[in-house]
Amino acid sequence: MGIKGFVEGGIASIIAGCSTHPLDLIKVRMQLQGESNPAPVRNIRSELAFHNGSSIHVAQAPQIKPRVGPISVGIRLVQQEGVAALFSGISATVLRQTLYSTTRMGLYDILKQKWSIGGNMPLSRKIEAGLIAGAVGAAVGNPADVAMVRMQADGRLPPAQRRNYKSVVDAISTMVKQEGVTSLWRGSSLTVNRAMLVTASQLASYDQFKEMILEKGVMRDGLGTHVTASFAAGFVASVASNPVDVIKTRVMNMRVEPGAEPPYSGALDCALKTVRAEGPMALYKGFIPTISRQGPFTVVLFVTLEQVRKLFKDY
């Protein structure tokens, strides 16, 4: 019964991850906007001559580039890098879903069966199960997560600075050779925290919304119930995880040169620098593509999961 939950969750997660990959890529690109330009104030010497021959120096305010929306980011991506760029890092997504999502979905299913009382589990227990399952899944899948972020973000770098990973295997092996094995778990604390938030909010809220809809007789147990409950769960997960997701993306994507000080010393340092340079709302950069991706992802995930469960019902 336990293995069955891992298989069902893994199949649904891979299908959901691949079908929403372009939206995830756009989200990553948006979260990195403004990172390379912390907007320092440049003092430009501007001499204004007066009759007495004196002059003054004027400090010119930095030009702040306007934030670009998800549609503009997507169009520009296709124009500059081609349609295939929308699927950059797809191999890493498959590996990530295989490791991370299969683990969290299967473990959550085991805990739900163990902790259920009379077929139902209290919301507090659902959240607890989600936190545990998310933490374990993230620890297992972090190497693929780092590779995925780097492959998705590579196209925004100047050609000379691109990593040009050929596949997720090439990305992981190159990281190990150039940066050491520990680089595979860079940002792991953030990955674990985000996964705990996402899994607890996504899986627990889906089960809770589904139970509420069925108990109140709003809809029957079918496609309508699954879509409604899963979309609501996707919204809850997006709100809860976006700030951590922004910091995770930046820490994983940072380039560390040999002998040079890294851009961020850790998650807290990254958060502080991001807020100081770009304001607190920078932590919700990419929220529109996040909910645009998290909504469809969660819908595809749970609708597929429910269908897979029907197929494996007799096994």
PDB file of C-alpha atoms in Angstrom:
ATOM      1  CA  MET A   1       0.000   0.000   0.000  1.00  0.00           C
ATOM      2  CA  GLY A   2       2.861   2.355   0.838  1.00  0.00           C
ATOM      3  CA  ILE A   3       4.744   1.778  -2.431  1.00  0.00           C
ATOM      4  CA  LYS A   4       1.528   2.275  -4.360  1.00  0.00           C
ATOM      5  CA  GLY A   5       1.238   5.824  -2.991  1.00  0.00           C
ATOM      6  CA  PHE A   6       4.764   6.645  -4.180  1.00  0.00           C
ATOM      7  CA  VAL A   7       4.053   5.311  -7.689  1.00  0.00           C
ATOM      8  CA  GLU A   8       0.727   7.134  -8.014  1.00  0.00           C
ATOM      9  CA  GLY A   9       2.171  10.396  -6.696  1.00  0.00           C
ATOM     10  CA  GLY A  10       5.243  10.107  -8.901  1.00  0.00           C
ATOM     11  CA  ILE A  11       3.276   9.590 -12.122  1.00  0.00           C
ATOM     12  CA  ALA A  12       0.937  12.502 -11.375  1.00  0.00           C
ATOM     13  CA  SER A  13       3.817  14.793 -10.383  1.00  0.00           C
ATOM     14  CA  ILE A  14       5.892  14.134 -13.514  1.00  0.00           C
ATOM     15  CA  ILE A  15       2.902  14.781 -15.779  1.00  0.00           C
ATOM     16  CA  ALA A  16       2.026  17.984 -13.901  1.00  0.00           C
ATOM     17  CA  GLY A  17       5.633  19.199 -13.820  1.00  0.00           C
ATOM     18  CA  CYS A  18       6.263  18.698 -17.528  1.00  0.00           C
ATOM     19  CA  SER A  19       2.956  20.252 -18.619  1.00  0.00           C
ATOM     20  CA  THR A  20       3.565  23.449 -16.611  1.00  0.00           C
ATOM     21  CA  HIS A  21       7.346  23.718 -17.125  1.00  0.00           C
ATOM     22  CA  PRO A  22       7.223  26.840 -19.370  1.00  0.00           C
ATOM     23  CA  LEU A  23       5.249  28.719 -16.698  1.00  0.00           C
ATOM     24  CA  ASP A  24       7.791  27.694 -14.067  1.00  0.00           C
ATOM     25  CA  LEU A  25      10.645  28.921 -16.268  1.00  0.00           C
ATOM     26  CA  ILE A  26       8.971  32.333 -16.729  1.00  0.00           C
ATOM     27  CA  LYS A  27       8.486  32.520 -12.957  1.00  0.00           C
ATOM     28  CA  VAL A  28      12.206  31.914 -12.360  1.00  0.00           C
ATOM     29  CA  ARG A  29      13.199  34.591 -14.898  1.00  0.00           C
ATOM     30  CA  MET A  30      10.868  37.106 -13.219  1.00  0.00           C
ATOM     31  CA  GLN A  31      12.210  36.306  -9.757  1.00  0.00           C
ATOM     32  CA  LEU A  32      15.730  37.127 -10.970  1.00  0.00           C
ATOM     33  CA  GLN A  33      14.727  40.515 -12.388  1.00  0.00           C
ATOM     34  CA  GLY A  34      16.700  43.344 -10.807  1.00  0.00           C
ATOM     35  CA  GLU A  35      19.134  40.978  -9.084  1.00  0.00           C
ATOM     36  CA  SER A  36      22.174  41.926 -11.155  1.00  0.00           C
ATOM     37  CA  ASN A  37      21.445  45.639 -10.768  1.00  0.00           C
ATOM     38  CA  PRO A  38      21.239  46.543  -7.085  1.00  0.00           C
ATOM     39  CA  ALA A  39      20.772  50.134  -8.206  1.00  0.00           C
ATOM     40  CA  PRO A  40      23.778  51.870  -6.664  1.00  0.00           C
ATOM     41  CA  VAL A  41      23.845  55.659  -6.783  1.00  0.00           C
ATOM     42  CA  ARG A  42      26.438  56.864  -9.262  1.00  0.00           C
ATOM     43  CA  ASN A  43      27.924  60.340  -8.715  1.00  0.00           C
ATOM     44  CA  ILE A  44      28.284  61.934 -12.119  1.00  0.00           C
ATOM     45  CA  ARG A  45      30.311  65.133 -12.264  1.00  0.00           C
ATOM     46  CA  SER A  46      28.149  67.752 -13.888  1.00  0.00           C
ATOM     47  CA  GLU A  47      29.723  71.191 -13.933  1.00  0.00           C
ATOM     48  CA  LEU A  48      27.391  74.110 -14.036  1.00  0.00           C
ATOM     49  CA  ALA A  49      29.357  77.303 -14.712  1.00  0.00           C
ATOM     50  CA  PHE A  50      28.351  80.496 -12.996  1.00  0.00           C
ATOM     51  CA  HIS A  51      29.539  84.084 -13.501  1.00  0.00           C
ATOM     52  CA  ASN A  52      32.008  83.706 -10.637  1.00  0.00           C
ATOM     53  CA  GLY A  53      33.550  80.653 -12.244  1.00  0.00           C
ATOM     54  CA  SER A  54      32.393  78.262  -9.510  1.00  0.00           C
ATOM     55  CA  SER A  55      30.775  74.925 -10.179  1.00  0.00           C
ATOM     56  CA  ILE A  56      28.650  72.371  -8.358  1.00  0.00           C
ATOM     57  CA  HIS A  57      28.494  68.606  -8.524  1.00  0.00           C
ATOM     58  CA  VAL A  58      25.139  66.892  -9.059  1.00  0.00           C
ATOM     59  CA  ALA A  59      24.465  63.290  -8.023  1.00  0.00           C
ATOM     60  CA  GLN A  60      22.402  61.638 -10.708  1.00  0.00           C
ATOM     61  CA  ALA A  61      19.737  59.223  -9.484  1.00  0.00           C
ATOM     62  CA  PRO A  62      19.983  55.699 -10.911  1.00  0.00           C
ATOM     63  CA  GLN A  63      17.604  54.712 -13.634  1.00  0.00           C
ATOM     64  CA  ILE A  64      15.286  52.018 -12.372  1.00  0.00           C
ATOM     65  CA  LYS A  65      14.193  49.595 -15.022  1.00  0.00           C
ATOM     66  CA  PRO A  66      10.455  48.944 -14.983  1.00  0.00           C
ATOM     67  CA  ARG A  67       9.396  45.458 -13.987  1.00  0.00           C
ATOM     68  CA  VAL A  68       8.341  43.286 -16.882  1.00  0.00           C
ATOM     69  CA  GLY A  69       5.185  41.163 -16.671  1.00  0.00           C
ATOM     70  CA  PRO A  70       4.950  37.413 -17.347  1.00  0.00           C
ATOM     71  CA  ILE A  71       3.529  37.802 -20.865  1.00  0.00           C
ATOM     72  CA  SER A  72       6.325  40.210 -21.849  1.00  0.00           C
ATOM     73  CA  VAL A  73       8.929  37.912 -20.299  1.00  0.00           C
ATOM     74  CA  GLY A  74       7.538  34.958 -22.250  1.00  0.00           C
ATOM     75  CA  ILE A  75       7.393  36.845 -25.561  1.00  0.00           C
ATOM     76  CA  ARG A  76      10.917  38.206 -25.130  1.00  0.00           C
ATOM     77  CA  LEU A  77      12.163  34.741 -24.188  1.00  0.00           C
ATOM     78  CA  VAL A  78      10.780  33.228 -27.390  1.00  0.00           C
ATOM     79  CA  GLN A  79      12.058  36.112 -29.532  1.00  0.00           C
ATOM     80  CA  GLN A  80      15.584  36.023 -28.136  1.00  0.00           C
ATOM     81  CA  GLU A  81      16.092  32.309 -27.456  1.00  0.00           C
ATOM     82  CA  GLY A  82      13.464  30.497 -29.518  1.00  0.00           C
ATOM     83  CA  VAL A  83      10.423  28.405 -28.613  1.00  0.00           C
ATOM     84  CA  ALA A  84      12.618  25.538 -27.405  1.00  0.00           C
ATOM     85  CA  ALA A  85      13.893  27.821 -24.618  1.00  0.00           C
ATOM     86  CA  LEU A  86      10.508  27.468 -22.904  1.00  0.00           C
ATOM     87  CA  PHE A  87      11.539  23.908 -22.103  1.00  0.00           C
ATOM     88  CA  SER A  88      15.070  24.667 -20.906  1.00  0.00           C
ATOM     89  CA  GLY A  89      15.840  22.391 -17.981  1.00  0.00           C
ATOM     90  CA  ILE A  90      12.961  19.985 -18.664  1.00  0.00           C
ATOM     91  CA  SER A  91      15.229  17.013 -17.894  1.00  0.00           C
ATOM     92  CA  ALA A  92      15.929  18.528 -14.477  1.00  0.00           C
ATOM     93  CA  THR A  93      12.191  18.959 -13.921  1.00  0.00           C
ATOM     94  CA  VAL A  94      11.599  15.261 -14.629  1.00  0.00           C
ATOM     95  CA  LEU A  95      14.381  14.244 -12.223  1.00  0.00           C
ATOM     96  CA  ARG A  96      13.155  16.722  -9.591  1.00  0.00           C
ATOM     97  CA  GLN A  97       9.598  15.420  -9.744  1.00  0.00           C
ATOM     98  CA  THR A  98      10.881  11.838  -9.664  1.00  0.00           C
ATOM     99  CA  LEU A  99      12.923  12.474  -6.511  1.00  0.00           C
ATOM    100  CA  TYR A 100      11.173  15.293  -4.664  1.00  0.00           C
ATOM    101  CA  SER A 101       7.494  14.950  -5.502  1.00  0.00           C
ATOM    102  CA  THR A 102       7.419  11.156  -5.539  1.00  0.00           C
ATOM    103  CA  THR A 103       8.925  11.150  -2.046  1.00  0.00           C
ATOM    104  CA  ARG A 104       6.646  13.818  -0.578  1.00  0.00           C
ATOM    105  CA  MET A 105       3.457  12.444  -2.155  1.00  0.00           C
ATOM    106  CA  GLY A 106       4.182   8.869  -1.108  1.00  0.00           C
ATOM    107  CA  LEU A 107       5.243   9.789   2.426  1.00  0.00           C
ATOM    108  CA  TYR A 108       2.202  12.042   2.896  1.00  0.00           C
ATOM    109  CA  ASP A 109      -0.046   9.180   1.785  1.00  0.00           C
ATOM    110  CA  ILE A 110       1.572   6.829   4.302  1.00  0.00           C
ATOM    111  CA  LEU A 111       1.185   9.324   7.159  1.00  0.00           C
ATOM    112  CA  LYS A 112      -2.404  10.069   6.147  1.00  0.00           C
ATOM    113  CA  GLN A 113      -3.311   6.388   6.280  1.00  0.00           C
ATOM    114  CA  LYS A 114      -1.537   5.962   9.602  1.00  0.00           C
ATOM    115  CA  TRP A 115      -3.026   9.047  11.292  1.00  0.00           C
ATOM    116  CA  SER A 116      -6.562   8.941   9.872  1.00  0.00           C
ATOM    117  CA  ILE A 117      -9.366   8.353  12.333  1.00  0.00           C
ATOM    118  CA  GLY A 118     -12.500   6.856  10.828  1.00  0.00           C
ATOM    119  CA  GLY A 119     -11.356   7.749   7.319  1.00  0.00           C
ATOM    120  CA  ASN A 120     -10.715  11.425   8.161  1.00  0.00           C
ATOM    121  CA  MET A 121      -7.686  13.242   9.499  1.00  0.00           C
ATOM    122  CA  PRO A 122      -7.798  16.528  11.465  1.00  0.00           C
ATOM    123  CA  LEU A 123      -6.431  19.590   9.646  1.00  0.00           C
ATOM    124  CA  SER A 124      -3.603  19.956  12.167  1.00  0.00           C
ATOM    125  CA  ARG A 125      -2.495  16.393  11.416  1.00  0.00           C
ATOM    126  CA  LYS A 126      -2.683  17.040   7.667  1.00  0.00           C
ATOM    127  CA  ILE A 127      -0.434  20.062   8.046  1.00  0.00           C
ATOM    128  CA  GLU A 128       1.966  18.082  10.232  1.00  0.00           C
ATOM    129  CA  ALA A 129       2.109  15.277   7.659  1.00  0.00           C
ATOM    130  CA  GLY A 130       2.713  17.827   4.896  1.00  0.00           C
ATOM    131  CA  LEU A 131       5.573  19.476   6.796  1.00  0.00           C
ATOM    132  CA  ILE A 132       7.316  16.141   7.371  1.00  0.00           C
ATOM    133  CA  ALA A 133       6.774  14.855   3.834  1.00  0.00           C
ATOM    134  CA  GLY A 134       7.907  18.153   2.286  1.00  0.00           C
ATOM    135  CA  ALA A 135      11.110  18.285   4.330  1.00  0.00           C
ATOM    136  CA  VAL A 136      12.155  14.733   3.434  1.00  0.00           C
ATOM    137  CA  GLY A 137      11.252  15.167  -0.236  1.00  0.00           C
ATOM    138  CA  ALA A 138      13.197  18.417  -0.532  1.00  0.00           C
ATOM    139  CA  ALA A 139      16.324  16.926   1.027  1.00  0.00           C
ATOM    140  CA  VAL A 140      16.216  14.080  -1.499  1.00  0.00           C
ATOM    141  CA  GLY A 141      15.477  16.274  -4.529  1.00  0.00           C
ATOM    142  CA  ASN A 142      17.695  19.326  -3.869  1.00  0.00           C
ATOM    143  CA  PRO A 143      20.428  18.443  -6.436  1.00  0.00           C
ATOM    144  CA  ALA A 144      17.835  18.311  -9.220  1.00  0.00           C
ATOM    145  CA  ASP A 145      16.295  21.547  -7.939  1.00  0.00           C
ATOM    146  CA  VAL A 146      19.619  23.406  -8.154  1.00  0.00           C
ATOM    147  CA  ALA A 147      20.229  22.049 -11.651  1.00  0.00           C
ATOM    148  CA  MET A 148      16.725  23.027 -12.767  1.00  0.00           C
ATOM    149  CA  VAL A 149      17.047  26.631 -11.526  1.00  0.00           C
ATOM    150  CA  ARG A 150      20.430  27.072 -13.216  1.00  0.00           C
ATOM    151  CA  MET A 151      19.298  25.588 -16.515  1.00  0.00           C
ATOM    152  CA  GLN A 152      16.162  27.730 -16.532  1.00  0.00           C
ATOM    153  CA  ALA A 153      18.083  30.916 -15.706  1.00  0.00           C
ATOM    154  CA  ASP A 154      21.025  30.332 -18.049  1.00  0.00           C
ATOM    155  CA  GLY A 155      19.499  32.110 -21.051  1.00  0.00           C
ATOM    156  CA  ARG A 156      19.271  35.448 -19.245  1.00  0.00           C
ATOM    157  CA  LEU A 157      23.059  35.604 -18.790  1.00  0.00           C
ATOM    158  CA  PRO A 158      25.471  37.093 -21.348  1.00  0.00           C
ATOM    159  CA  PRO A 159      26.769  34.357 -23.717  1.00  0.00           C
ATOM    160  CA  ALA A 160      30.235  34.445 -22.133  1.00  0.00           C
ATOM    161  CA  GLN A 161      28.817  33.763 -18.659  1.00  0.00           C
ATOM    162  CA  ARG A 162      26.396  30.986 -19.542  1.00  0.00           C
ATOM    163  CA  ARG A 163      26.957  27.552 -18.068  1.00  0.00           C
ATOM    164  CA  ASN A 164      25.511  25.755 -21.124  1.00  0.00           C
ATOM    165  CA  TYR A 165      24.610  22.524 -19.360  1.00  0.00           C
ATOM    166  CA  LYS A 166      23.620  19.859 -21.891  1.00  0.00           C
ATOM    167  CA  SER A 167      21.335  17.962 -19.521  1.00  0.00           C
ATOM    168  CA  VAL A 168      20.571  17.525 -15.855  1.00  0.00           C
ATOM    169  CA  VAL A 169      23.265  14.831 -15.621  1.00  0.00           C
ATOM    170  CA  ASP A 170      25.810  17.206 -17.174  1.00  0.00           C
ATOM    171  CA  ALA A 171      24.690  19.986 -14.810  1.00  0.00           C
ATOM    172  CA  ILE A 172      25.099  17.866 -11.693  1.00  0.00           C
ATOM    173  CA  SER A 173      28.444  16.364 -12.757  1.00  0.00           C
ATOM    174  CA  THR A 174      29.821  19.791 -13.726  1.00  0.00           C
ATOM    175  CA  MET A 175      28.764  21.290 -10.392  1.00  0.00           C
ATOM    176  CA  VAL A 176      30.479  18.469  -8.518  1.00  0.00           C
ATOM    177  CA  LYS A 177      33.708  18.909 -10.521  1.00  0.00           C
ATOM    178  CA  GLN A 178      33.853  22.709 -10.355  1.00  0.00           C
ATOM    179  CA  GLU A 179      32.197  23.524  -7.030  1.00  0.00           C
ATOM    180  CA  GLY A 180      32.265  20.319  -5.007  1.00  0.00           C
ATOM    181  CA  VAL A 181      29.562  17.903  -3.881  1.00  0.00           C
ATOM    182  CA  THR A 182      28.206  20.400  -1.355  1.00  0.00           C
ATOM    183  CA  SER A 183      27.100  22.686  -4.212  1.00  0.00           C
ATOM    184  CA  LEU A 184      24.337  20.160  -4.953  1.00  0.00           C
ATOM    185  CA  TRP A 185      22.745  21.118  -1.650  1.00  0.00           C
ATOM    186  CA  ARG A 186      23.235  24.872  -2.033  1.00  0.00           C
ATOM    187  CA  GLY A 187      20.136  26.597  -0.716  1.00  0.00           C
ATOM    188  CA  SER A 188      18.915  23.317   0.771  1.00  0.00           C
ATOM    189  CA  SER A 189      17.612  25.031   3.905  1.00  0.00           C
ATOM    190  CA  LEU A 190      15.473  27.233   1.661  1.00  0.00           C
ATOM    191  CA  THR A 191      14.378  24.274  -0.440  1.00  0.00           C
ATOM    192  CA  VAL A 192      13.344  22.378   2.681  1.00  0.00           C
ATOM    193  CA  ASN A 193      11.492  25.377   4.138  1.00  0.00           C
ATOM    194  CA  ARG A 194       9.704  26.036   0.848  1.00  0.00           C
ATOM    195  CA  ALA A 195       8.833  22.365   0.376  1.00  0.00           C
ATOM    196  CA  MET A 196       7.429  22.182   3.893  1.00  0.00           C
ATOM    197  CA  LEU A 197       5.245  25.234   3.221  1.00  0.00           C
ATOM    198  CA  VAL A 198       4.143  24.046  -0.228  1.00  0.00           C
ATOM    199  CA  THR A 199       3.401  20.466   0.795  1.00  0.00           C
ATOM    200  CA  ALA A 200       1.620  21.415   4.013  1.00  0.00           C
ATOM    201  CA  SER A 201      -0.475  24.089   2.288  1.00  0.00           C
ATOM    202  CA  GLN A 202      -1.025  22.233  -0.996  1.00  0.00           C
ATOM    203  CA  LEU A 203      -1.754  18.659   0.074  1.00  0.00           C
ATOM    204  CA  ALA A 204      -3.431  19.504   3.374  1.00  0.00           C
ATOM    205  CA  SER A 205      -5.634  22.226   1.874  1.00  0.00           C
ATOM    206  CA  TYR A 206      -6.626  20.003  -1.076  1.00  0.00           C
ATOM    207  CA  ASP A 207      -7.794  17.261   1.254  1.00  0.00           C
ATOM    208  CA  GLN A 208      -9.542  19.823   3.478  1.00  0.00           C
ATOM    209  CA  PHE A 209     -11.299  21.652   0.619  1.00  0.00           C
ATOM    210  CA  LYS A 210     -12.344  18.345  -0.946  1.00  0.00           C
ATOM    211  CA  GLU A 211     -13.800  17.088   2.332  1.00  0.00           C
ATOM    212  CA  MET A 212     -15.686  20.362   2.874  1.00  0.00           C
ATOM    213  CA  ILE A 213     -17.189  20.290  -0.640  1.00  0.00           C
ATOM    214  CA  LEU A 214     -18.340  16.679  -0.222  1.00  0.00           C
ATOM    215  CA  GLU A 215     -19.629  17.122   3.346  1.00  0.00           C
ATOM    216  CA  LYS A 216     -21.706  20.177   2.429  1.00  0.00           C
ATOM    217  CA  GLY A 217     -23.029  18.468  -0.681  1.00  0.00           C
ATOM    218  CA  VAL A 218     -21.889  21.267  -2.999  1.00  0.00           C
ATOM    219  CA  MET A 219     -20.700  18.773  -5.609  1.00  0.00           C
ATOM    220  CA  ARG A 220     -20.250  15.054  -5.971  1.00  0.00           C
ATOM    221  CA  ASP A 221     -16.882  13.330  -5.840  1.00  0.00           C
ATOM    222  CA  GLY A 222     -15.854  13.908  -9.442  1.00  0.00           C
ATOM    223  CA  LEU A 223     -13.909  16.134 -11.793  1.00  0.00           C
ATOM    224  CA  GLY A 224     -15.630  19.348 -10.675  1.00  0.00           C
ATOM    225  CA  THR A 225     -14.760  18.726  -7.027  1.00  0.00           C
ATOM    226  CA  HIS A 226     -11.180  17.792  -7.855  1.00  0.00           C
ATOM    227  CA  VAL A 227     -10.597  20.894 -10.011  1.00  0.00           C
ATOM    228  CA  THR A 228     -12.176  23.282  -7.486  1.00  0.00           C
ATOM    229  CA  ALA A 229     -10.331  21.875  -4.479  1.00  0.00           C
ATOM    230  CA  SER A 230      -7.008  21.690  -6.311  1.00  0.00           C
ATOM    231  CA  PHE A 231      -7.156  25.256  -7.646  1.00  0.00           C
ATOM    232  CA  ALA A 232      -7.955  26.581  -4.159  1.00  0.00           C
ATOM    233  CA  ALA A 233      -5.029  24.546  -2.812  1.00  0.00           C
ATOM    234  CA  GLY A 234      -2.750  26.004  -5.505  1.00  0.00           C
ATOM    235  CA  PHE A 235      -3.636  29.560  -4.473  1.00  0.00           C
ATOM    236  CA  VAL A 236      -2.941  28.835  -0.794  1.00  0.00           C
ATOM    237  CA  ALA A 237       0.406  27.228  -1.667  1.00  0.00           C
ATOM    238  CA  SER A 238       1.433  30.184  -3.876  1.00  0.00           C
ATOM    239  CA  VAL A 239       0.779  32.796  -1.175  1.00  0.00           C
ATOM    240  CA  ALA A 240       2.606  30.766   1.463  1.00  0.00           C
ATOM    241  CA  SER A 241       5.695  29.861  -0.559  1.00  0.00           C
ATOM    242  CA  ASN A 242       6.469  32.777  -2.915  1.00  0.00           C
ATOM    243  CA  PRO A 243       8.830  34.773  -0.601  1.00  0.00           C
ATOM    244  CA  VAL A 244      10.909  31.683   0.181  1.00  0.00           C
ATOM    245  CA  ASP A 245      10.845  30.707  -3.495  1.00  0.00           C
ATOM    246  CA  VAL A 246      12.329  34.066  -4.586  1.00  0.00           C
ATOM    247  CA  ILE A 247      15.216  33.782  -2.103  1.00  0.00           C
ATOM    248  CA  LYS A 248      15.768  30.105  -2.992  1.00  0.00           C
ATOM    249  CA  THR A 249      15.987  30.926  -6.692  1.00  0.00           C
ATOM    250  CA  ARG A 250      18.570  33.671  -6.147  1.00  0.00           C
ATOM    251  CA  VAL A 251      20.759  31.669  -3.770  1.00  0.00           C
ATOM    252  CA  MET A 252      20.782  28.629  -6.079  1.00  0.00           C
ATOM    253  CA  ASN A 253      21.493  30.721  -9.167  1.00  0.00           C
ATOM    254  CA  MET A 254      24.348  32.801  -7.734  1.00  0.00           C
ATOM    255  CA  ARG A 255      27.719  32.395  -9.392  1.00  0.00           C
ATOM    256  CA  VAL A 256      30.594  31.798  -6.988  1.00  0.00           C
ATOM    257  CA  GLU A 257      34.005  32.574  -8.472  1.00  0.00           C
ATOM    258  CA  PRO A 258      37.096  30.846  -7.001  1.00  0.00           C
ATOM    259  CA  GLY A 259      38.681  33.073  -4.363  1.00  0.00           C
ATOM    260  CA  ALA A 260      35.886  35.642  -4.571  1.00  0.00           C
ATOM    261  CA  GLU A 261      33.252  36.413  -1.970  1.00  0.00           C
ATOM    262  CA  PRO A 262      29.834  34.974  -2.927  1.00  0.00           C
ATOM    263  CA  PRO A 263      27.035  37.474  -3.653  1.00  0.00           C
ATOM    264  CA  TYR A 264      25.052  36.124  -0.687  1.00  0.00           C
ATOM    265  CA  SER A 265      26.390  34.540   2.489  1.00  0.00           C
ATOM    266  CA  GLY A 266      23.118  32.743   3.082  1.00  0.00           C
ATOM    267  CA  ALA A 267      19.353  32.895   2.929  1.00  0.00           C
ATOM    268  CA  LEU A 268      18.951  35.701   5.468  1.00  0.00           C
ATOM    269  CA  ASP A 269      21.641  37.800   3.782  1.00  0.00           C
ATOM    270  CA  CYS A 270      19.945  37.310   0.414  1.00  0.00           C
ATOM    271  CA  ALA A 271      16.569  38.304   1.860  1.00  0.00           C
ATOM    272  CA  LEU A 272      17.973  41.454   3.476  1.00  0.00           C
ATOM    273  CA  LYS A 273      19.881  42.527   0.361  1.00  0.00           C
ATOM    274  CA  THR A 274      16.845  41.891  -1.827  1.00  0.00           C
ATOM    275  CA  VAL A 275      14.528  43.945   0.394  1.00  0.00           C
ATOM    276  CA  ARG A 276      17.050  46.791   0.779  1.00  0.00           C
ATOM    277  CA  ALA A 277      17.766  47.024  -2.936  1.00  0.00           C
ATOM    278  CA  GLU A 278      14.315  46.350  -4.355  1.00  0.00           C
ATOM    279  CA  GLY A 279      11.799  46.790  -1.546  1.00  0.00           C
ATOM    280  CA  PRO A 280       9.740  44.242   0.432  1.00  0.00           C
ATOM    281  CA  MET A 281       7.412  43.492  -2.471  1.00  0.00           C
ATOM    282  CA  ALA A 282      10.422  42.023  -4.296  1.00  0.00           C
ATOM    283  CA  LEU A 283       9.723  38.892  -2.224  1.00  0.00           C
ATOM    284  CA  TYR A 284       6.545  38.518  -4.265  1.00  0.00           C
ATOM    285  CA  LYS A 285       8.253  38.943  -7.616  1.00  0.00           C
ATOM    286  CA  GLY A 286       6.903  36.407 -10.030  1.00  0.00           C
ATOM    287  CA  PHE A 287       3.701  35.901  -8.021  1.00  0.00           C
ATOM    288  CA  ILE A 288       1.461  36.131 -11.089  1.00  0.00           C
ATOM    289  CA  PRO A 289       3.401  33.416 -12.952  1.00  0.00           C
ATOM    290  CA  THR A 290       3.667  31.528  -9.658  1.00  0.00           C
ATOM    291  CA  ILE A 291      -0.096  31.340  -9.239  1.00  0.00           C
ATOM    292  CA  SER A 292      -0.444  30.924 -13.007  1.00  0.00           C
ATOM    293  CA  ARG A 293       1.836  27.926 -12.753  1.00  0.00           C
ATOM    294  CA  GLN A 294       0.888  26.669  -9.288  1.00  0.00           C
ATOM    295  CA  GLY A 295      -2.827  26.720 -10.120  1.00  0.00           C
ATOM    296  CA  PRO A 296      -2.599  24.599 -13.297  1.00  0.00           C
ATOM    297  CA  PHE A 297       0.145  22.441 -11.748  1.00  0.00           C
ATOM    298  CA  THR A 298      -1.981  21.647  -8.708  1.00  0.00           C
ATOM    299  CA  VAL A 299      -5.062  21.025 -10.844  1.00  0.00           C
ATOM    300  CA  VAL A 300      -3.179  18.675 -13.206  1.00  0.00           C
ATOM    301  CA  LEU A 301      -1.449  17.035 -10.224  1.00  0.00           C
ATOM    302  CA  PHE A 302      -4.585  16.125  -8.274  1.00  0.00           C
ATOM    303  CA  VAL A 303      -6.866  15.441 -11.255  1.00  0.00           C
ATOM    304  CA  THR A 304      -4.216  13.080 -12.638  1.00  0.00           C
ATOM    305  CA  LEU A 305      -3.650  11.587  -9.190  1.00  0.00           C
ATOM    306  CA  GLU A 306      -7.357  10.845  -8.766  1.00  0.00           C
ATOM    307  CA  GLN A 307      -7.451   9.168 -12.202  1.00  0.00           C
ATOM    308  CA  VAL A 308      -4.290   7.163 -11.508  1.00  0.00           C
ATOM    309  CA  ARG A 309      -5.782   6.009  -8.207  1.00  0.00           C
ATOM    310  CA  LYS A 310      -8.806   4.668 -10.115  1.00  0.00           C
ATOM    311  CA  LEU A 311      -6.501   2.751 -12.486  1.00  0.00           C
ATOM    312  CA  PHE A 312      -4.530   1.248  -9.587  1.00  0.00           C
ATOM    313  CA  LYS A 313      -7.606   0.701  -7.402  1.00  0.00           C
ATOM    314  CA  ASP A 314      -7.592  -3.071  -7.831  1.00  0.00           C
ATOM    315  CA  TYR A 315      -3.830  -3.434  -7.287  1.00  0.00           C
TER     316      TYR A 315
END
